[in-house]
PDB file of C-alpha atoms in Angstrom:
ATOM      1  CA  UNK A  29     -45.799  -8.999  43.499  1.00 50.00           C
ATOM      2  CA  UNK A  30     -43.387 -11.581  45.455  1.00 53.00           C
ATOM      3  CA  UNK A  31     -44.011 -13.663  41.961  1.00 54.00           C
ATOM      4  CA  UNK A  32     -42.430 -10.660  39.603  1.00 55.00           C
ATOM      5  CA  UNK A  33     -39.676  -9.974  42.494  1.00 56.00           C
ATOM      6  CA  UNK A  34     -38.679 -13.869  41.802  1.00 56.00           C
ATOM      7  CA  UNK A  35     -38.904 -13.340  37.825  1.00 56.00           C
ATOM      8  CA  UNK A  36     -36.551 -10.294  38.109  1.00 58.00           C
ATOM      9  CA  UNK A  37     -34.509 -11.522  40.490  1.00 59.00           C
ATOM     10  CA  UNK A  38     -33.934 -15.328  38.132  1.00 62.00           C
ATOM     11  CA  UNK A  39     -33.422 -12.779  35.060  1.00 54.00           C
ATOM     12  CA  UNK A  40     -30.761 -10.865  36.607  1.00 57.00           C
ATOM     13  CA  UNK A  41     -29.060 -13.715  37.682  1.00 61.00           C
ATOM     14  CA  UNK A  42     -29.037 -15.603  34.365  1.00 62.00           C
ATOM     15  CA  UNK A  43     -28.259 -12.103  32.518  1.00 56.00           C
ATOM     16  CA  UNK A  44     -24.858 -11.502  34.718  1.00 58.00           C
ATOM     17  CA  UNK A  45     -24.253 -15.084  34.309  1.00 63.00           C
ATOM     18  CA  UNK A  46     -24.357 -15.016  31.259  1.00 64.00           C
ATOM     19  CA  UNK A  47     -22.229 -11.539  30.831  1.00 63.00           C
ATOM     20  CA  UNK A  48     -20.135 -13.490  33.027  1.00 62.00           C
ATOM     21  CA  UNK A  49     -19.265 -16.568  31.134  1.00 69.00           C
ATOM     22  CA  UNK A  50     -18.833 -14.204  28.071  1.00 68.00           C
ATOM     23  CA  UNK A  51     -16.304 -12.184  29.753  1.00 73.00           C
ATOM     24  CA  UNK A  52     -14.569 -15.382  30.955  1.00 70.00           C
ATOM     25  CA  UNK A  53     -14.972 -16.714  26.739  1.00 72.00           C
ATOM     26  CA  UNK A  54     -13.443 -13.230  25.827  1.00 79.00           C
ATOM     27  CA  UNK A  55     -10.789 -13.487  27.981  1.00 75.00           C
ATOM     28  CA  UNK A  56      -9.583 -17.041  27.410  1.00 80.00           C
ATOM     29  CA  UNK A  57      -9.755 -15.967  23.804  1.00 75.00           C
ATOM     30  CA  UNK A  58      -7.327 -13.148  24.181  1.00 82.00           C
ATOM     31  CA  UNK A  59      -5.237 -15.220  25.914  1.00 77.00           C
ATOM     32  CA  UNK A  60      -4.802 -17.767  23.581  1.00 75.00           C
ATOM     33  CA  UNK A  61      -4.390 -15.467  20.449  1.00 75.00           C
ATOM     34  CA  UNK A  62      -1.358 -14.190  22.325  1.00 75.00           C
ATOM     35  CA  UNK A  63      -0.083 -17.196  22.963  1.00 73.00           C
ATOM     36  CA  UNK A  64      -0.176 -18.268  19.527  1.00 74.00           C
ATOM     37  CA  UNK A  65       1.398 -14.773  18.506  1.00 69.00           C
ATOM     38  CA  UNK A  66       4.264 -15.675  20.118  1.00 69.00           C
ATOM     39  CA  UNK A  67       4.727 -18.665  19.394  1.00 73.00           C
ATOM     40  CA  UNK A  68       4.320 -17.950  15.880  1.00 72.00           C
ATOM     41  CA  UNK A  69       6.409 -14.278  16.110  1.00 68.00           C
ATOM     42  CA  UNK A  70       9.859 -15.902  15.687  1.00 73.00           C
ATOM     43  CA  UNK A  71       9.103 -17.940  13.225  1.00 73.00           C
ATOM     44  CA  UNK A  72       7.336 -14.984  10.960  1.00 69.00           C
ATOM     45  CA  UNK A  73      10.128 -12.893  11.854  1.00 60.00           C
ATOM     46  CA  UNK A  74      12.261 -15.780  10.301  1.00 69.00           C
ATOM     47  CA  UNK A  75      10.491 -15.784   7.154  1.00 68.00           C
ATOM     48  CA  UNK A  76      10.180 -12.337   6.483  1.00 60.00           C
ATOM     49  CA  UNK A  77      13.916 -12.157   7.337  1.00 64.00           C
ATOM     50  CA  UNK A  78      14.381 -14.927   4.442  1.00 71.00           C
ATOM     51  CA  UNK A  79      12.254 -13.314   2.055  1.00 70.00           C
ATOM     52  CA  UNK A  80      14.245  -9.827   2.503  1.00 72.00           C
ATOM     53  CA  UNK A  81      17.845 -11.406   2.196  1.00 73.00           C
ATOM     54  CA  UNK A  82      16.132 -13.168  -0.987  1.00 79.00           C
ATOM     55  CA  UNK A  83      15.305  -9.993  -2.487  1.00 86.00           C
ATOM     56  CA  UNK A  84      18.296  -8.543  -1.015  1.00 90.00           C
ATOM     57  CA  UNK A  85      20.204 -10.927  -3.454  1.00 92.00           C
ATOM     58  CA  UNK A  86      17.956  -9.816  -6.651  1.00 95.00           C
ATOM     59  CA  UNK A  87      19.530  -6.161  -6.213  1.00 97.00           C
ATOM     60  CA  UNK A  88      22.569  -7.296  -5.099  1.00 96.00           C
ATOM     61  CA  UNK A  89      24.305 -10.697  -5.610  1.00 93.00           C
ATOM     62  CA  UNK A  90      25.517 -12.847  -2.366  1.00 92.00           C
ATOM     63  CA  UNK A  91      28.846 -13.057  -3.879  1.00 94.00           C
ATOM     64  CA  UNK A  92      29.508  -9.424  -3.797  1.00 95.00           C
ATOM     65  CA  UNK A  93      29.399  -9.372   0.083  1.00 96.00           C
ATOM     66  CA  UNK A  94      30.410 -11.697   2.932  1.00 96.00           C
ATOM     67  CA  UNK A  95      28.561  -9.514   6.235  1.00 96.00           C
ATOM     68  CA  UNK A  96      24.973  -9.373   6.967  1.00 92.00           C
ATOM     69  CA  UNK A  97      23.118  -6.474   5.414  1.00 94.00           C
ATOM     70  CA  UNK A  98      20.628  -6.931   8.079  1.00 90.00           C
ATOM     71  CA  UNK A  99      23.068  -6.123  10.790  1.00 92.00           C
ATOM     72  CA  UNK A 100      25.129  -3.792   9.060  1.00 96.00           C
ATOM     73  CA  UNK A 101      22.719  -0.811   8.810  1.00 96.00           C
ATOM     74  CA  UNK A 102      22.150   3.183   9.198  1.00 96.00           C
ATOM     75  CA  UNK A 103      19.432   5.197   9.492  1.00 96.00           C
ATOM     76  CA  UNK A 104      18.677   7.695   7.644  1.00 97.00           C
ATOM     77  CA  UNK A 105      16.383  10.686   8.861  1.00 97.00           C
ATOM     78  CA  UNK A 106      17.453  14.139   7.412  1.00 97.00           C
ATOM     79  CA  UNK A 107      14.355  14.988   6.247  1.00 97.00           C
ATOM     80  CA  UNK A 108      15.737  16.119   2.781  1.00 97.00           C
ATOM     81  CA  UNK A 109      17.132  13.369   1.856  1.00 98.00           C
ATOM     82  CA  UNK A 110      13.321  11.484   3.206  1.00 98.00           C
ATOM     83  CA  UNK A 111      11.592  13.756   1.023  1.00 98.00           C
ATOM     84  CA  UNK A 112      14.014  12.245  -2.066  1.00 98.00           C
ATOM     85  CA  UNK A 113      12.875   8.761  -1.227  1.00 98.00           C
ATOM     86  CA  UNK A 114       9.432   9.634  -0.825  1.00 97.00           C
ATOM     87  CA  UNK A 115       9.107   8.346   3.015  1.00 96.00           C
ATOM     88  CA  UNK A 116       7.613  10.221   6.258  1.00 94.00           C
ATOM     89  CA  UNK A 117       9.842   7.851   8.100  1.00 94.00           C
ATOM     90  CA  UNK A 118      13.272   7.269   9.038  1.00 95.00           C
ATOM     91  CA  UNK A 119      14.733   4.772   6.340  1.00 95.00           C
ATOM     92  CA  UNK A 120      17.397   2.227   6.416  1.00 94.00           C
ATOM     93  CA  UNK A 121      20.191   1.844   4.184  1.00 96.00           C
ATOM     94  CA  UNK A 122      21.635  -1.964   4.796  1.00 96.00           C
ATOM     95  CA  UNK A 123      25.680  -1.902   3.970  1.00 97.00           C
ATOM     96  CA  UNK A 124      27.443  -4.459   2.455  1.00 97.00           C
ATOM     97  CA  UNK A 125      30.635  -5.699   2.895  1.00 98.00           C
ATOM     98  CA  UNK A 126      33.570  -7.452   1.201  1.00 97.00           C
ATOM     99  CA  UNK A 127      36.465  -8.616   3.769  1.00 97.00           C
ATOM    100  CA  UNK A 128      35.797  -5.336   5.680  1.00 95.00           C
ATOM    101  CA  UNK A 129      35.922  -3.219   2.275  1.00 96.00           C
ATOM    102  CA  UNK A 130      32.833  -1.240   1.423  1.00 97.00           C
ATOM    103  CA  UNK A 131      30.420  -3.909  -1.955  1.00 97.00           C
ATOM    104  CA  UNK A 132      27.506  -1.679  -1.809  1.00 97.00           C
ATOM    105  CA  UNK A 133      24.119  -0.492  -0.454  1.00 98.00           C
ATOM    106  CA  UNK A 134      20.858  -1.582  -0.634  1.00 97.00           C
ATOM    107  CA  UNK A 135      17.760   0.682   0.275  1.00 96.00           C
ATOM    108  CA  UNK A 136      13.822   1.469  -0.428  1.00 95.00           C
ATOM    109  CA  UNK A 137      12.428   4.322  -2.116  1.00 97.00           C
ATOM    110  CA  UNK A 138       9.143   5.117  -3.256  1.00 96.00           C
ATOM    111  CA  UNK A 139       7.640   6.749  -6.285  1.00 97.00           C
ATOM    112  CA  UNK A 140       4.920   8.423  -4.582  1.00 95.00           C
ATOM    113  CA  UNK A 141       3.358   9.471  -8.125  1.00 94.00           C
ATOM    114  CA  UNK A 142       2.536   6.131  -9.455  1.00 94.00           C
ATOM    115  CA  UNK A 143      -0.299   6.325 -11.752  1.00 91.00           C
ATOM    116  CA  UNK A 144      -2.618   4.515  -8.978  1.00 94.00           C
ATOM    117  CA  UNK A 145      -0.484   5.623  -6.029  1.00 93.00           C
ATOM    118  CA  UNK A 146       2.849   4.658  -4.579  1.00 96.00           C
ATOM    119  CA  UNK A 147       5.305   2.430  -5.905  1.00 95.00           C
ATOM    120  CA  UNK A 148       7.845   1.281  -3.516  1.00 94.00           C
ATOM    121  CA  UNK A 149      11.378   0.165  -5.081  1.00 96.00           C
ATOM    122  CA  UNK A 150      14.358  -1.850  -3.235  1.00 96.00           C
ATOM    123  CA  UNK A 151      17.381  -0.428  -5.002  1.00 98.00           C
ATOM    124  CA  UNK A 152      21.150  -1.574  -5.220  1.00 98.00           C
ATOM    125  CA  UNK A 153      23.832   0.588  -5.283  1.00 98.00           C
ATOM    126  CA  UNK A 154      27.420  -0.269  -5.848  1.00 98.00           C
ATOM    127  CA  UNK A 155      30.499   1.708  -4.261  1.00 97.00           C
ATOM    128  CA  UNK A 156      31.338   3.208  -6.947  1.00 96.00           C
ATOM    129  CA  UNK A 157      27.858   4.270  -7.579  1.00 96.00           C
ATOM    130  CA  UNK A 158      26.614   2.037 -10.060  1.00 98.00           C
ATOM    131  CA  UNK A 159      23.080   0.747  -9.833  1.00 98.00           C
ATOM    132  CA  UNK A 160      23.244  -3.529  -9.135  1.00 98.00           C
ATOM    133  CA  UNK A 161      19.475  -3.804  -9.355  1.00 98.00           C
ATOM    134  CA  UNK A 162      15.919  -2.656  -8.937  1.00 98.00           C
ATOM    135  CA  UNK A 163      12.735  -4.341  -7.823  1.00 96.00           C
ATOM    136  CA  UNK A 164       9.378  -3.298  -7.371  1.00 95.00           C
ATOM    137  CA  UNK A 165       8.496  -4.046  -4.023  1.00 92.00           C
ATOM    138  CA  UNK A 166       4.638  -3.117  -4.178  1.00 90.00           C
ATOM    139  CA  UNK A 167       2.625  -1.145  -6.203  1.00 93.00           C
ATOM    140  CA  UNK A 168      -0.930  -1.138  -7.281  1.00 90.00           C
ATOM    141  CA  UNK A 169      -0.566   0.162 -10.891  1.00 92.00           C
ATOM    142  CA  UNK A 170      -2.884  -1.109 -14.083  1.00 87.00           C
ATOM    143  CA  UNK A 171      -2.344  -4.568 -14.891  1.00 91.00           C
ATOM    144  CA  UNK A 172      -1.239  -5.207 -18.009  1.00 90.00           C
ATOM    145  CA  UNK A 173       0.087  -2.088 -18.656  1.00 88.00           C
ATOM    146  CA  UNK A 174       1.781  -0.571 -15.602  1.00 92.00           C
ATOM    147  CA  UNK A 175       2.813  -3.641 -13.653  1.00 94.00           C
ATOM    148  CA  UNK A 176       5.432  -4.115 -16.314  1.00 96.00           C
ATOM    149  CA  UNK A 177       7.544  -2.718 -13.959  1.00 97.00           C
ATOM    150  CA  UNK A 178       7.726  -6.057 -12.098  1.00 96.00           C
ATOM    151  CA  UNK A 179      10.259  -8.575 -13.492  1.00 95.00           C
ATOM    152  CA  UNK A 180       8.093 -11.154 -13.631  1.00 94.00           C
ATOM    153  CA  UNK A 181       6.268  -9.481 -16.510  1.00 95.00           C
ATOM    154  CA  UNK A 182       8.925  -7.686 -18.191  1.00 96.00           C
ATOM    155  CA  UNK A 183      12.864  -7.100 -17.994  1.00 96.00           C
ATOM    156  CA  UNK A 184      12.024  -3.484 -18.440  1.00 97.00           C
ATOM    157  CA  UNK A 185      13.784  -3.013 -14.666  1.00 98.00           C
ATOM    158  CA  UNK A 186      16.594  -4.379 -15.946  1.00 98.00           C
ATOM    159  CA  UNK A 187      17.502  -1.357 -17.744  1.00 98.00           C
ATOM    160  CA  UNK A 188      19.092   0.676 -14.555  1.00 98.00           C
ATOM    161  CA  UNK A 189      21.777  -2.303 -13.849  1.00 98.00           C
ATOM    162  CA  UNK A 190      25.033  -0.822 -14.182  1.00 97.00           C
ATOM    163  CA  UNK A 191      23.433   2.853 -14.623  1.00 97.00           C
ATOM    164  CA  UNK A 192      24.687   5.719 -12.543  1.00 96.00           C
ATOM    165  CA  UNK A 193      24.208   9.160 -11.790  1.00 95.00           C
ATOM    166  CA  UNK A 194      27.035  11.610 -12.803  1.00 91.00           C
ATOM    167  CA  UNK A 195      24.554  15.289 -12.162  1.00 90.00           C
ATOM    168  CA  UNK A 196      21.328  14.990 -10.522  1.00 92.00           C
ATOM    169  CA  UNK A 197      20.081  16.784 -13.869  1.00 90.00           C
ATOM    170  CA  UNK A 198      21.294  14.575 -16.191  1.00 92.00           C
ATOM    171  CA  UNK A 199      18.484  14.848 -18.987  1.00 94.00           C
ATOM    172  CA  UNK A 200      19.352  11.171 -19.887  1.00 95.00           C
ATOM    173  CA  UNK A 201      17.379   9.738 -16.631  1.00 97.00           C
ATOM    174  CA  UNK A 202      13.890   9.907 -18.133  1.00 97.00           C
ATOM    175  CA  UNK A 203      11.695   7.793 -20.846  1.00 96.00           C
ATOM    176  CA  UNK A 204      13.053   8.380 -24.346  1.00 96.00           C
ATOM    177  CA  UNK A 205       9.305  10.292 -25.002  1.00 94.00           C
ATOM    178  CA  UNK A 206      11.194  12.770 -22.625  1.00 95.00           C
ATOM    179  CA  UNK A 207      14.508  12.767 -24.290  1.00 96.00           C
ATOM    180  CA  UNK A 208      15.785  10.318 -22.184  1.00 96.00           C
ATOM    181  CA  UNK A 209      17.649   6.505 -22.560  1.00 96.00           C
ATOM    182  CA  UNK A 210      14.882   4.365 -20.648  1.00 97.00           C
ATOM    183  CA  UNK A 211      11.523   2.803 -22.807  1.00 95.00           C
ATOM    184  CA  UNK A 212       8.321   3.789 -21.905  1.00 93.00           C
ATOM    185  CA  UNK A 213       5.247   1.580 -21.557  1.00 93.00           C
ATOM    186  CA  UNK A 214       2.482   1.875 -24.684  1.00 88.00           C
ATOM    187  CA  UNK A 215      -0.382   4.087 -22.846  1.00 86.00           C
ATOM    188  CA  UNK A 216       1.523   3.848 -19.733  1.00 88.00           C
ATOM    189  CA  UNK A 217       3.866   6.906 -19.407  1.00 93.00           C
ATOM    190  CA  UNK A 218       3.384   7.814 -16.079  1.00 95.00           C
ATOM    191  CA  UNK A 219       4.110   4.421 -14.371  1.00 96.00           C
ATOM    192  CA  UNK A 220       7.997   4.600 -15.370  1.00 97.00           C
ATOM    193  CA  UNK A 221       8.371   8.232 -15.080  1.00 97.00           C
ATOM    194  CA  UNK A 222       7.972   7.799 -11.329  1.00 97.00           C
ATOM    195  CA  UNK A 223      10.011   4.562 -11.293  1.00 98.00           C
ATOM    196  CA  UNK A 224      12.743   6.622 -12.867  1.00 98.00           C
ATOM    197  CA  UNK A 225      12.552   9.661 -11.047  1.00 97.00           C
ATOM    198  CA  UNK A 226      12.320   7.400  -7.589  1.00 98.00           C
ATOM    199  CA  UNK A 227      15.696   5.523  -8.618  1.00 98.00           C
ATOM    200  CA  UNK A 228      17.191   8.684  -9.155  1.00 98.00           C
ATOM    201  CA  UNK A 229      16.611   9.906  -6.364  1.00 98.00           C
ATOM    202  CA  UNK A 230      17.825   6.985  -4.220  1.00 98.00           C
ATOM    203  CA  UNK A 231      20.694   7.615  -6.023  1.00 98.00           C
ATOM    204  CA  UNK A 232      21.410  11.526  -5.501  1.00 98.00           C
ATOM    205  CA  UNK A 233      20.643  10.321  -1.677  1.00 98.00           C
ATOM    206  CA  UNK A 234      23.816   7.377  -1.951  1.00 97.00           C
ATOM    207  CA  UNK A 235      25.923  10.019  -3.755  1.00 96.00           C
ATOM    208  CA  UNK A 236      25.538  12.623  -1.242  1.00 96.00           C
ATOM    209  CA  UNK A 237      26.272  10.254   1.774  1.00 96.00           C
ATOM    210  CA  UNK A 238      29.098   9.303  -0.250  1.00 92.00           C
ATOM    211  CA  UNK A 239      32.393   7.662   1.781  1.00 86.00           C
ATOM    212  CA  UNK A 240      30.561   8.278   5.030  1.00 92.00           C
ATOM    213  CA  UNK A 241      27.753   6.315   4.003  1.00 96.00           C
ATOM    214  CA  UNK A 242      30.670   2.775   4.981  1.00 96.00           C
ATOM    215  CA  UNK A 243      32.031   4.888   7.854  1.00 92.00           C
TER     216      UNK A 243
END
């Protein structure tokens, strides 16, 4: 009897030891991954910040603007004009300036009817209301046939520089299958019909803010 007391008694004692020296592993391991998250934060932060003003400078060129975009924003959450650019969440529309005069606006939009799902778009938008560029941010269309909306596999994108919008029903904003000025992709229709559609709408969104859009 005293023997099994003894044999409980040495298994608790190595089971809470070792619960114990798990917990301690656990928490030493939590502590460290935080550590190295912030050491690491500013320095991700930094690079993401680089990779966005590169991109930034695909839709709109450096030497249009002399401010930071970054810093220069507003935010947009009417949820009409959200529902236009395909986002459940506030969006920001980055400003760029000139010597304190209005060069034009960069924001995202997103086709949400991709042929595999979304398609999110960073779009450029001049004051006057010209487009300055479009680039496919992410998407997970077919490759080979829908990812020709990227520019490193096609300049199809390229056809909405210097575009604008003059009525949001302007039958020329669609794939020429549609009646419209823009090619469409051999057994690939749907892919830019939403890229189209997506740009558009960032632009009836720019138009509408109009002046205040600077203010």
């Amino acid at each position: 009897m005293n023997q099994n007391t003894n044999n409980s008694k040495e298994l608790f004692k190595t089971m809470f030891s070792s619960a114990g020296k798990l917990t301690l592993f656990i928490s030493i391991s939590i502590v460290l991954l935080l550590g190295i998250r912030a050491l690491t934060a500013p320095a991700i932060a930094e690079a993401e910040r680089e990779s966005l003003i590169q991109t930034f400078s695909e839709v709109l060129p450096e030497k249009n603007y002399n401010n930071d975009p970054l810093h220069d924003t507003i935010i947009i959450k009417d949820k009409h004009y959200l529902e236009l650019l395909g986002s459940a969440k506030p969006v920001t529309i980055y400003r760029a300036f000139k010597n304190e005069e209005p060069a034009g606006a960069i924001l995202t939009a997103i086709a949400p009817n991709g042929y595999s799902g979304n398609i999110t778009l960073l779009v450029g938008v001049l004051p006057d209301g010209r487009i300055s560029g479009v680039r496919v941010l992410n998407h997970r269309e077919t490759p080979g046939l829908g990812d020709k909306i990227e520019i490193a596999k096609t300049n199809w994108v390229l056809e909405f520089d210097g575009r604008k919008l003059r009525d949001n029903n302007e039958p020329r904003w669609a794939v020429k299958k549609d009646g419209g000025d823009f090619d469409q992709f051999t057994g690939a229709t749907i892919t830019p019909r939403a890229v189209i559609d997506a740009v558009k709408n960032a632009l009836i969104v720019i138009n509408d803010l109009g002046a205040h859009l600077y203010e």
